[in-house]
């Protein structure tokens, strides 16, 4: 089809609603009439990652390749300190990594959780997808798998991550992820047993602030020239997490989900909350029932925020026609990166976030 005609047929819309006490995010959508139109979309302003994914698609690569390469760029660049090595140390000062990649044609997934001492976690996840019948490998045994597959074992800590950890220790290990534990809000562990004298259920708790520097992931979605859809995530998790913690990023349906018959979605934010709700799966299923990508994104964000009023996070969505959307909560606006035939390259988009009525 003539490119001028394709551009003429592209529908660009801005949409906002106020319904049932919900102030909606704006939808920025680009509709492509052909299933073979290519697109890459990812969370946050990680434009270098998006550009790499778009380059892969433009050179004839697959959606899976675009997601793998795009997320790997973010790992190498240590995007915002929340992706790749040298960021988000746990309570022991160690950086561990999570990643996932999903094939929308087969629904096969390759995922890695709490990976130690291997930097290119997305490539390890791709190896799980391509070379095993499993979905998720975790911890030290996942490191052993990576070494068997030829990946180099090396420390994920840097001077910056260790300095960050030491500052947290010097601040009496505040904030942290413990709750209902005496003294956890005032000093470092180990802590008293809950049943020991001095525990006050109402007094002891904790709160970690989520936001653009602790948002936990890059999520990326892609459609290649054949109409195949893939999704993926990569993260170094939450800062000062309890060792052994795995977030939503490597969990299919939570961090990301893709079904070539429908579309894909990827989430970012408080992973412990999102694992309980599976927003990416819910968004894809909403699109299966006829919702637009922006409507699907908004529906799942409202669902989460209704249960967790202090939730901070966002979802990006994409249907098989190339229409996309995004929604968010807990921050003022949410930036995300898009490249498609309309843009001709990577562009940074932004949506205002949803606020629920009192």
mmCIF file of C-alpha atoms in Angstrom:
data_model
loop_
_atom_site.group_PDB
_atom_site.id
_atom_site.type_symbol
_atom_site.label_atom_id
_atom_site.label_comp_id
_atom_site.label_asym_id
_atom_site.label_seq_id
_atom_site.Cartn_x
_atom_site.Cartn_y
_atom_site.Cartn_z
ATOM 1 C CA UNK A 1 0.000 0.000 0.000
ATOM 2 C CA UNK A 2 1.206 3.505 -0.823
ATOM 3 C CA UNK A 3 2.757 5.086 2.281
ATOM 4 C CA UNK A 4 0.894 8.358 1.794
ATOM 5 C CA UNK A 5 -2.386 6.452 1.788
ATOM 6 C CA UNK A 6 -1.324 4.538 4.898
ATOM 7 C CA UNK A 7 -0.572 7.798 6.684
ATOM 8 C CA UNK A 8 -3.925 9.219 5.577
ATOM 9 C CA UNK A 9 -5.705 6.180 7.007
ATOM 10 C CA UNK A 10 -3.988 6.431 10.381
ATOM 11 C CA UNK A 11 -6.417 7.572 13.002
ATOM 12 C CA UNK A 12 -4.944 9.702 15.768
ATOM 13 C CA UNK A 13 -7.184 10.412 18.767
ATOM 14 C CA UNK A 14 -7.024 12.087 22.173
ATOM 15 C CA UNK A 15 -9.614 10.789 24.576
ATOM 16 C CA UNK A 16 -10.613 11.677 28.098
ATOM 17 C CA UNK A 17 -13.587 10.780 30.252
ATOM 18 C CA UNK A 18 -14.831 11.454 33.681
ATOM 19 C CA UNK A 19 -17.096 8.642 34.801
ATOM 20 C CA UNK A 20 -18.199 7.307 38.152
ATOM 21 C CA UNK A 21 -15.837 9.543 40.101
ATOM 22 C CA UNK A 22 -12.795 8.569 38.016
ATOM 23 C CA UNK A 23 -10.700 11.200 36.277
ATOM 24 C CA UNK A 24 -9.348 9.310 33.278
ATOM 25 C CA UNK A 25 -5.946 9.394 31.652
ATOM 26 C CA UNK A 26 -5.820 10.598 28.075
ATOM 27 C CA UNK A 27 -5.514 8.017 25.349
ATOM 28 C CA UNK A 28 -2.956 8.600 22.640
ATOM 29 C CA UNK A 29 -3.645 5.985 19.980
ATOM 30 C CA UNK A 30 -2.378 5.306 16.499
ATOM 31 C CA UNK A 31 -4.467 2.893 14.463
ATOM 32 C CA UNK A 32 -2.866 0.894 11.679
ATOM 33 C CA UNK A 33 -5.240 -0.951 9.314
ATOM 34 C CA UNK A 34 -2.730 -3.668 8.422
ATOM 35 C CA UNK A 35 -1.767 -6.489 10.789
ATOM 36 C CA UNK A 36 1.766 -6.342 9.362
ATOM 37 C CA UNK A 37 2.444 -2.801 10.582
ATOM 38 C CA UNK A 38 5.341 -2.760 13.034
ATOM 39 C CA UNK A 39 5.441 -1.111 16.429
ATOM 40 C CA UNK A 40 7.509 -1.080 19.618
ATOM 41 C CA UNK A 41 6.213 0.417 22.849
ATOM 42 C CA UNK A 42 7.814 0.403 26.288
ATOM 43 C CA UNK A 43 7.314 1.858 29.731
ATOM 44 C CA UNK A 44 9.005 5.085 30.812
ATOM 45 C CA UNK A 45 11.301 7.373 28.859
ATOM 46 C CA UNK A 46 13.738 4.626 27.927
ATOM 47 C CA UNK A 47 14.056 5.867 24.366
ATOM 48 C CA UNK A 48 17.399 4.188 23.644
ATOM 49 C CA UNK A 49 15.844 0.810 24.339
ATOM 50 C CA UNK A 50 12.876 1.628 22.140
ATOM 51 C CA UNK A 51 15.125 2.808 19.311
ATOM 52 C CA UNK A 52 17.054 -0.449 19.395
ATOM 53 C CA UNK A 53 13.861 -2.476 19.274
ATOM 54 C CA UNK A 54 12.622 -0.422 16.340
ATOM 55 C CA UNK A 55 15.929 -0.874 14.532
ATOM 56 C CA UNK A 56 15.588 -4.651 14.865
ATOM 57 C CA UNK A 57 12.071 -4.575 13.406
ATOM 58 C CA UNK A 58 13.079 -2.197 10.615
ATOM 59 C CA UNK A 59 15.845 -4.582 9.596
ATOM 60 C CA UNK A 60 13.387 -7.486 9.368
ATOM 61 C CA UNK A 61 13.879 -8.948 12.840
ATOM 62 C CA UNK A 62 11.185 -10.663 14.845
ATOM 63 C CA UNK A 63 9.134 -9.212 17.675
ATOM 64 C CA UNK A 64 10.953 -11.537 20.088
ATOM 65 C CA UNK A 65 14.311 -10.262 18.855
ATOM 66 C CA UNK A 66 13.173 -6.648 19.184
ATOM 67 C CA UNK A 67 12.084 -7.157 22.794
ATOM 68 C CA UNK A 68 15.276 -9.012 23.685
ATOM 69 C CA UNK A 69 17.553 -6.420 22.120
ATOM 70 C CA UNK A 70 15.615 -3.431 23.406
ATOM 71 C CA UNK A 71 15.530 -4.624 26.994
ATOM 72 C CA UNK A 72 19.199 -5.610 26.822
ATOM 73 C CA UNK A 73 20.107 -2.034 25.877
ATOM 74 C CA UNK A 74 18.346 -0.836 29.023
ATOM 75 C CA UNK A 75 20.278 -3.360 31.104
ATOM 76 C CA UNK A 76 23.570 -2.153 29.651
ATOM 77 C CA UNK A 77 22.635 1.499 30.207
ATOM 78 C CA UNK A 78 21.367 0.732 33.739
ATOM 79 C CA UNK A 79 18.195 2.669 32.935
ATOM 80 C CA UNK A 80 17.292 4.907 35.886
ATOM 81 C CA UNK A 81 19.222 2.543 38.134
ATOM 82 C CA UNK A 82 16.208 0.203 38.144
ATOM 83 C CA UNK A 83 17.270 -2.039 35.246
ATOM 84 C CA UNK A 84 20.481 -4.038 34.989
ATOM 85 C CA UNK A 85 23.498 -4.390 37.232
ATOM 86 C CA UNK A 86 24.617 -1.878 39.848
ATOM 87 C CA UNK A 87 21.203 -0.840 41.124
ATOM 88 C CA UNK A 88 18.539 -1.630 43.732
ATOM 89 C CA UNK A 89 20.684 -3.511 46.264
ATOM 90 C CA UNK A 90 18.808 -5.787 48.641
ATOM 91 C CA UNK A 91 19.158 -5.735 52.433
ATOM 92 C CA UNK A 92 22.477 -7.557 52.144
ATOM 93 C CA UNK A 93 23.795 -5.101 49.551
ATOM 94 C CA UNK A 94 23.484 -7.503 46.602
ATOM 95 C CA UNK A 95 21.895 -6.679 43.259
ATOM 96 C CA UNK A 96 19.815 -9.459 41.709
ATOM 97 C CA UNK A 97 17.920 -9.435 38.425
ATOM 98 C CA UNK A 98 14.514 -10.524 37.068
ATOM 99 C CA UNK A 99 13.395 -10.767 33.443
ATOM 100 C CA UNK A 100 10.812 -12.368 31.219
ATOM 101 C CA UNK A 101 10.094 -12.730 27.503
ATOM 102 C CA UNK A 102 6.855 -14.093 26.039
ATOM 103 C CA UNK A 103 5.987 -15.382 22.567
ATOM 104 C CA UNK A 104 2.450 -14.284 21.720
ATOM 105 C CA UNK A 105 2.080 -17.007 19.092
ATOM 106 C CA UNK A 106 2.621 -19.972 21.382
ATOM 107 C CA UNK A 107 2.203 -18.323 24.812
ATOM 108 C CA UNK A 108 5.597 -19.818 25.684
ATOM 109 C CA UNK A 109 7.564 -17.873 28.289
ATOM 110 C CA UNK A 110 11.194 -17.719 29.335
ATOM 111 C CA UNK A 111 11.686 -16.102 32.730
ATOM 112 C CA UNK A 112 14.387 -15.628 35.337
ATOM 113 C CA UNK A 113 13.953 -14.565 38.953
ATOM 114 C CA UNK A 114 16.487 -13.435 41.555
ATOM 115 C CA UNK A 115 19.389 -14.073 39.171
ATOM 116 C CA UNK A 116 22.780 -13.634 40.813
ATOM 117 C CA UNK A 117 26.089 -12.667 39.182
ATOM 118 C CA UNK A 118 24.965 -12.677 35.538
ATOM 119 C CA UNK A 119 24.495 -9.313 33.803
ATOM 120 C CA UNK A 120 22.463 -9.951 30.595
ATOM 121 C CA UNK A 121 19.362 -11.295 32.342
ATOM 122 C CA UNK A 122 17.071 -10.790 29.339
ATOM 123 C CA UNK A 123 19.344 -12.942 27.199
ATOM 124 C CA UNK A 124 19.255 -15.622 29.894
ATOM 125 C CA UNK A 125 15.443 -15.432 29.857
ATOM 126 C CA UNK A 126 15.530 -15.866 26.072
ATOM 127 C CA UNK A 127 17.692 -18.956 26.565
ATOM 128 C CA UNK A 128 15.060 -20.372 28.909
ATOM 129 C CA UNK A 129 12.439 -19.715 26.213
ATOM 130 C CA UNK A 130 14.467 -21.161 23.340
ATOM 131 C CA UNK A 131 16.260 -24.067 24.985
ATOM 132 C CA UNK A 132 14.065 -25.421 27.793
ATOM 133 C CA UNK A 133 10.514 -26.634 28.297
ATOM 134 C CA UNK A 134 10.316 -24.584 31.501
ATOM 135 C CA UNK A 135 8.823 -21.159 32.163
ATOM 136 C CA UNK A 136 10.721 -19.779 35.169
ATOM 137 C CA UNK A 137 14.122 -20.455 36.736
ATOM 138 C CA UNK A 138 15.193 -18.733 39.953
ATOM 139 C CA UNK A 139 18.123 -18.040 42.267
ATOM 140 C CA UNK A 140 21.494 -19.748 42.355
ATOM 141 C CA UNK A 141 20.319 -22.627 40.161
ATOM 142 C CA UNK A 142 19.306 -20.071 37.526
ATOM 143 C CA UNK A 143 22.871 -18.775 37.676
ATOM 144 C CA UNK A 144 24.124 -22.324 37.115
ATOM 145 C CA UNK A 145 21.853 -22.602 34.067
ATOM 146 C CA UNK A 146 23.213 -19.333 32.688
ATOM 147 C CA UNK A 147 26.807 -20.468 33.116
ATOM 148 C CA UNK A 148 25.995 -23.735 31.308
ATOM 149 C CA UNK A 149 24.575 -21.643 28.474
ATOM 150 C CA UNK A 150 27.863 -19.760 28.185
ATOM 151 C CA UNK A 151 27.129 -16.582 30.118
ATOM 152 C CA UNK A 152 29.903 -15.002 32.187
ATOM 153 C CA UNK A 153 29.609 -15.033 35.966
ATOM 154 C CA UNK A 154 30.536 -11.679 37.530
ATOM 155 C CA UNK A 155 29.456 -9.411 40.359
ATOM 156 C CA UNK A 156 26.394 -7.236 39.791
ATOM 157 C CA UNK A 157 27.447 -4.735 42.448
ATOM 158 C CA UNK A 158 29.160 -1.427 41.690
ATOM 159 C CA UNK A 159 30.648 1.322 43.792
ATOM 160 C CA UNK A 160 27.404 3.249 43.368
ATOM 161 C CA UNK A 161 25.181 0.378 44.504
ATOM 162 C CA UNK A 162 27.358 -0.310 47.539
ATOM 163 C CA UNK A 163 27.375 3.386 48.459
ATOM 164 C CA UNK A 164 23.581 3.435 48.166
ATOM 165 C CA UNK A 165 23.367 0.396 50.431
ATOM 166 C CA UNK A 166 25.758 1.867 53.003
ATOM 167 C CA UNK A 167 23.736 5.087 53.163
ATOM 168 C CA UNK A 168 20.621 3.010 53.796
ATOM 169 C CA UNK A 169 22.412 1.075 56.545
ATOM 170 C CA UNK A 170 23.597 4.342 58.090
ATOM 171 C CA UNK A 171 19.967 5.483 58.093
ATOM 172 C CA UNK A 172 19.052 2.531 60.328
ATOM 173 C CA UNK A 173 17.873 0.500 57.325
ATOM 174 C CA UNK A 174 14.954 2.845 56.649
ATOM 175 C CA UNK A 175 12.709 2.390 54.778
ATOM 176 C CA UNK A 176 12.354 -1.366 54.425
ATOM 177 C CA UNK A 177 9.792 -4.007 53.526
ATOM 178 C CA UNK A 178 9.170 -5.534 56.941
ATOM 179 C CA UNK A 179 5.809 -5.173 58.646
ATOM 180 C CA UNK A 180 4.348 -6.232 61.982
ATOM 181 C CA UNK A 181 7.863 -6.633 63.316
ATOM 182 C CA UNK A 182 9.008 -4.688 66.401
ATOM 183 C CA UNK A 183 11.795 -2.167 65.834
ATOM 184 C CA UNK A 184 11.736 -2.584 62.040
ATOM 185 C CA UNK A 185 10.854 1.102 61.677
ATOM 186 C CA UNK A 186 13.731 2.322 63.814
ATOM 187 C CA UNK A 187 16.776 0.132 63.267
ATOM 188 C CA UNK A 188 18.387 -2.611 61.207
ATOM 189 C CA UNK A 189 17.669 -6.279 61.825
ATOM 190 C CA UNK A 190 17.740 -8.936 62.990
ATOM 191 C CA UNK A 191 14.521 -8.064 64.783
ATOM 192 C CA UNK A 192 12.758 -9.326 67.857
ATOM 193 C CA UNK A 193 10.281 -12.134 67.628
ATOM 194 C CA UNK A 194 6.749 -10.821 67.179
ATOM 195 C CA UNK A 195 5.599 -12.412 70.416
ATOM 196 C CA UNK A 196 8.303 -10.843 72.558
ATOM 197 C CA UNK A 197 7.530 -8.000 74.923
ATOM 198 C CA UNK A 198 7.593 -4.571 73.384
ATOM 199 C CA UNK A 199 5.765 -5.365 70.133
ATOM 200 C CA UNK A 200 3.001 -2.905 69.286
ATOM 201 C CA UNK A 201 0.870 -4.022 66.336
ATOM 202 C CA UNK A 202 -0.480 -0.524 65.674
ATOM 203 C CA UNK A 203 2.900 1.188 65.933
ATOM 204 C CA UNK A 204 5.178 -1.064 63.935
ATOM 205 C CA UNK A 205 4.963 -1.077 60.173
ATOM 206 C CA UNK A 206 6.835 0.373 57.265
ATOM 207 C CA UNK A 207 6.426 2.094 53.939
ATOM 208 C CA UNK A 208 8.624 2.211 50.861
ATOM 209 C CA UNK A 209 7.965 4.998 48.397
ATOM 210 C CA UNK A 210 7.447 3.933 44.781
ATOM 211 C CA UNK A 211 7.965 6.292 41.874
ATOM 212 C CA UNK A 212 10.082 7.075 38.827
ATOM 213 C CA UNK A 213 13.331 6.042 40.569
ATOM 214 C CA UNK A 214 11.927 2.893 42.178
ATOM 215 C CA UNK A 215 9.468 1.778 39.536
ATOM 216 C CA UNK A 216 10.916 -1.664 39.163
ATOM 217 C CA UNK A 217 10.941 -2.447 35.421
ATOM 218 C CA UNK A 218 11.129 -1.803 31.722
ATOM 219 C CA UNK A 219 8.224 -3.491 29.998
ATOM 220 C CA UNK A 220 8.319 -3.727 26.203
ATOM 221 C CA UNK A 221 5.796 -4.857 23.576
ATOM 222 C CA UNK A 222 6.443 -5.370 19.860
ATOM 223 C CA UNK A 223 4.676 -6.348 16.654
ATOM 224 C CA UNK A 224 6.874 -7.387 13.731
ATOM 225 C CA UNK A 225 6.157 -7.243 9.990
ATOM 226 C CA UNK A 226 4.536 -10.678 10.102
ATOM 227 C CA UNK A 227 2.105 -9.573 12.806
ATOM 228 C CA UNK A 228 3.776 -11.597 15.566
ATOM 229 C CA UNK A 229 3.506 -10.090 19.050
ATOM 230 C CA UNK A 230 6.032 -10.425 21.886
ATOM 231 C CA UNK A 231 6.344 -8.964 25.357
ATOM 232 C CA UNK A 232 9.172 -8.715 27.842
ATOM 233 C CA UNK A 233 10.421 -7.150 31.053
ATOM 234 C CA UNK A 234 13.732 -6.559 32.798
ATOM 235 C CA UNK A 235 14.473 -5.174 36.259
ATOM 236 C CA UNK A 236 16.763 -5.223 39.255
ATOM 237 C CA UNK A 237 13.736 -5.110 41.532
ATOM 238 C CA UNK A 238 12.905 -2.982 44.517
ATOM 239 C CA UNK A 239 15.606 -1.111 46.410
ATOM 240 C CA UNK A 240 16.461 -2.685 49.781
ATOM 241 C CA UNK A 241 14.142 -5.627 49.238
ATOM 242 C CA UNK A 242 14.308 -8.596 51.566
ATOM 243 C CA UNK A 243 16.833 -11.030 50.014
ATOM 244 C CA UNK A 244 15.139 -13.655 47.871
ATOM 245 C CA UNK A 245 12.271 -11.398 46.829
ATOM 246 C CA UNK A 246 11.013 -11.773 43.260
ATOM 247 C CA UNK A 247 8.680 -9.134 41.858
ATOM 248 C CA UNK A 248 6.060 -9.125 39.146
ATOM 249 C CA UNK A 249 8.450 -8.700 36.224
ATOM 250 C CA UNK A 250 9.177 -12.396 35.517
ATOM 251 C CA UNK A 251 5.597 -13.505 36.219
ATOM 252 C CA UNK A 252 3.475 -13.989 33.061
ATOM 253 C CA UNK A 253 0.301 -11.958 33.308
ATOM 254 C CA UNK A 254 1.765 -9.667 35.954
ATOM 255 C CA UNK A 255 4.864 -8.024 34.475
ATOM 256 C CA UNK A 256 3.788 -8.596 30.872
ATOM 257 C CA UNK A 257 1.603 -10.756 28.659
ATOM 258 C CA UNK A 258 1.210 -11.285 24.920
ATOM 259 C CA UNK A 259 -1.285 -13.138 22.748
ATOM 260 C CA UNK A 260 -0.916 -12.607 19.008
ATOM 261 C CA UNK A 261 -4.650 -13.203 18.564
ATOM 262 C CA UNK A 262 -5.371 -10.140 20.716
ATOM 263 C CA UNK A 263 -2.423 -7.963 21.756
ATOM 264 C CA UNK A 264 -0.084 -7.403 24.657
ATOM 265 C CA UNK A 265 0.389 -5.463 27.885
ATOM 266 C CA UNK A 266 3.216 -4.610 30.258
ATOM 267 C CA UNK A 267 3.086 -3.191 33.765
ATOM 268 C CA UNK A 268 5.444 -1.195 35.968
ATOM 269 C CA UNK A 269 5.364 -0.074 39.582
ATOM 270 C CA UNK A 270 4.747 -1.874 42.872
ATOM 271 C CA UNK A 271 5.387 -5.435 41.793
ATOM 272 C CA UNK A 272 4.174 -7.043 44.994
ATOM 273 C CA UNK A 273 0.761 -5.504 44.441
ATOM 274 C CA UNK A 274 0.658 -6.253 40.720
ATOM 275 C CA UNK A 275 1.386 -9.945 41.260
ATOM 276 C CA UNK A 276 -1.863 -10.127 43.209
ATOM 277 C CA UNK A 277 -3.927 -8.621 40.397
ATOM 278 C CA UNK A 278 -2.203 -9.776 37.158
ATOM 279 C CA UNK A 279 -2.833 -6.488 35.326
ATOM 280 C CA UNK A 280 -1.160 -7.476 32.062
ATOM 281 C CA UNK A 281 -3.320 -10.569 31.656
ATOM 282 C CA UNK A 282 -6.439 -8.647 32.643
ATOM 283 C CA UNK A 283 -5.663 -5.938 30.089
ATOM 284 C CA UNK A 284 -5.243 -8.456 27.272
ATOM 285 C CA UNK A 285 -8.466 -10.188 28.254
ATOM 286 C CA UNK A 286 -10.271 -6.830 28.303
ATOM 287 C CA UNK A 287 -9.089 -6.211 24.742
ATOM 288 C CA UNK A 288 -10.252 -9.723 23.814
ATOM 289 C CA UNK A 289 -13.724 -8.672 24.956
ATOM 290 C CA UNK A 290 -13.617 -5.567 22.760
ATOM 291 C CA UNK A 291 -11.992 -2.838 24.857
ATOM 292 C CA UNK A 292 -9.572 -0.463 23.183
ATOM 293 C CA UNK A 293 -6.000 -0.595 24.492
ATOM 294 C CA UNK A 294 -6.480 2.626 26.453
ATOM 295 C CA UNK A 295 -9.759 1.414 27.922
ATOM 296 C CA UNK A 296 -8.125 -1.867 28.922
ATOM 297 C CA UNK A 297 -5.206 -0.054 30.568
ATOM 298 C CA UNK A 298 -7.531 2.221 32.479
ATOM 299 C CA UNK A 299 -9.734 -0.643 33.641
ATOM 300 C CA UNK A 300 -6.869 -2.538 35.255
ATOM 301 C CA UNK A 301 -5.353 0.556 36.852
ATOM 302 C CA UNK A 302 -8.727 1.448 38.372
ATOM 303 C CA UNK A 303 -9.113 -2.114 39.596
ATOM 304 C CA UNK A 304 -5.740 -1.979 41.364
ATOM 305 C CA UNK A 305 -6.200 1.524 42.773
ATOM 306 C CA UNK A 306 -9.644 0.652 44.117
ATOM 307 C CA UNK A 307 -8.041 -2.020 46.299
ATOM 308 C CA UNK A 308 -4.761 -0.185 46.947
ATOM 309 C CA UNK A 309 -5.370 3.553 47.131
ATOM 310 C CA UNK A 310 -1.658 4.341 47.493
ATOM 311 C CA UNK A 311 -0.647 2.226 44.490
ATOM 312 C CA UNK A 312 1.979 3.743 42.206
ATOM 313 C CA UNK A 313 2.320 2.207 38.767
ATOM 314 C CA UNK A 314 1.283 2.100 35.134
ATOM 315 C CA UNK A 315 0.318 -0.177 32.262
ATOM 316 C CA UNK A 316 1.004 0.078 28.531
ATOM 317 C CA UNK A 317 -1.188 -1.836 26.106
ATOM 318 C CA UNK A 318 -1.183 -2.776 22.447
ATOM 319 C CA UNK A 319 -3.713 -4.587 20.271
ATOM 320 C CA UNK A 320 -2.953 -6.651 17.191
ATOM 321 C CA UNK A 321 -3.947 -3.789 14.873
ATOM 322 C CA UNK A 322 -1.198 -1.580 16.316
ATOM 323 C CA UNK A 323 -3.417 0.659 18.443
ATOM 324 C CA UNK A 324 -1.870 1.406 21.822
ATOM 325 C CA UNK A 325 -2.729 3.010 25.128
ATOM 326 C CA UNK A 326 -1.480 3.649 28.626
ATOM 327 C CA UNK A 327 -2.819 4.464 32.079
ATOM 328 C CA UNK A 328 -1.261 5.175 35.464
ATOM 329 C CA UNK A 329 -1.922 5.991 39.107
ATOM 330 C CA UNK A 330 -0.057 7.545 42.000
ATOM 331 C CA UNK A 331 2.063 9.999 40.025
ATOM 332 C CA UNK A 332 1.075 13.056 38.002
ATOM 333 C CA UNK A 333 1.988 11.793 34.538
ATOM 334 C CA UNK A 334 3.472 8.669 32.992
ATOM 335 C CA UNK A 335 5.963 8.795 30.100
ATOM 336 C CA UNK A 336 6.306 5.928 27.643
ATOM 337 C CA UNK A 337 8.198 5.377 24.401
ATOM 338 C CA UNK A 338 6.722 4.427 21.015
ATOM 339 C CA UNK A 339 8.042 3.748 17.534
ATOM 340 C CA UNK A 340 5.848 2.790 14.578
ATOM 341 C CA UNK A 341 5.311 3.577 10.916
ATOM 342 C CA UNK A 342 3.509 6.786 11.790
ATOM 343 C CA UNK A 343 6.323 8.162 13.935
ATOM 344 C CA UNK A 344 9.075 6.787 11.714
ATOM 345 C CA UNK A 345 11.193 6.353 14.830
ATOM 346 C CA UNK A 346 11.063 6.634 18.589
ATOM 347 C CA UNK A 347 8.865 9.269 20.207
ATOM 348 C CA UNK A 348 8.220 9.961 23.872
ATOM 349 C CA UNK A 349 4.537 10.081 24.836
ATOM 350 C CA UNK A 350 2.915 10.994 28.125
ATOM 351 C CA UNK A 351 -0.464 10.485 29.779
ATOM 352 C CA UNK A 352 -1.922 12.135 32.895
ATOM 353 C CA UNK A 353 -2.670 9.658 35.644
ATOM 354 C CA UNK A 354 -5.992 8.510 36.954
ATOM 355 C CA UNK A 355 -7.325 9.833 40.244
ATOM 356 C CA UNK A 356 -10.194 8.091 41.974
ATOM 357 C CA UNK A 357 -13.070 10.146 43.314
ATOM 358 C CA UNK A 358 -13.563 10.472 47.037
#
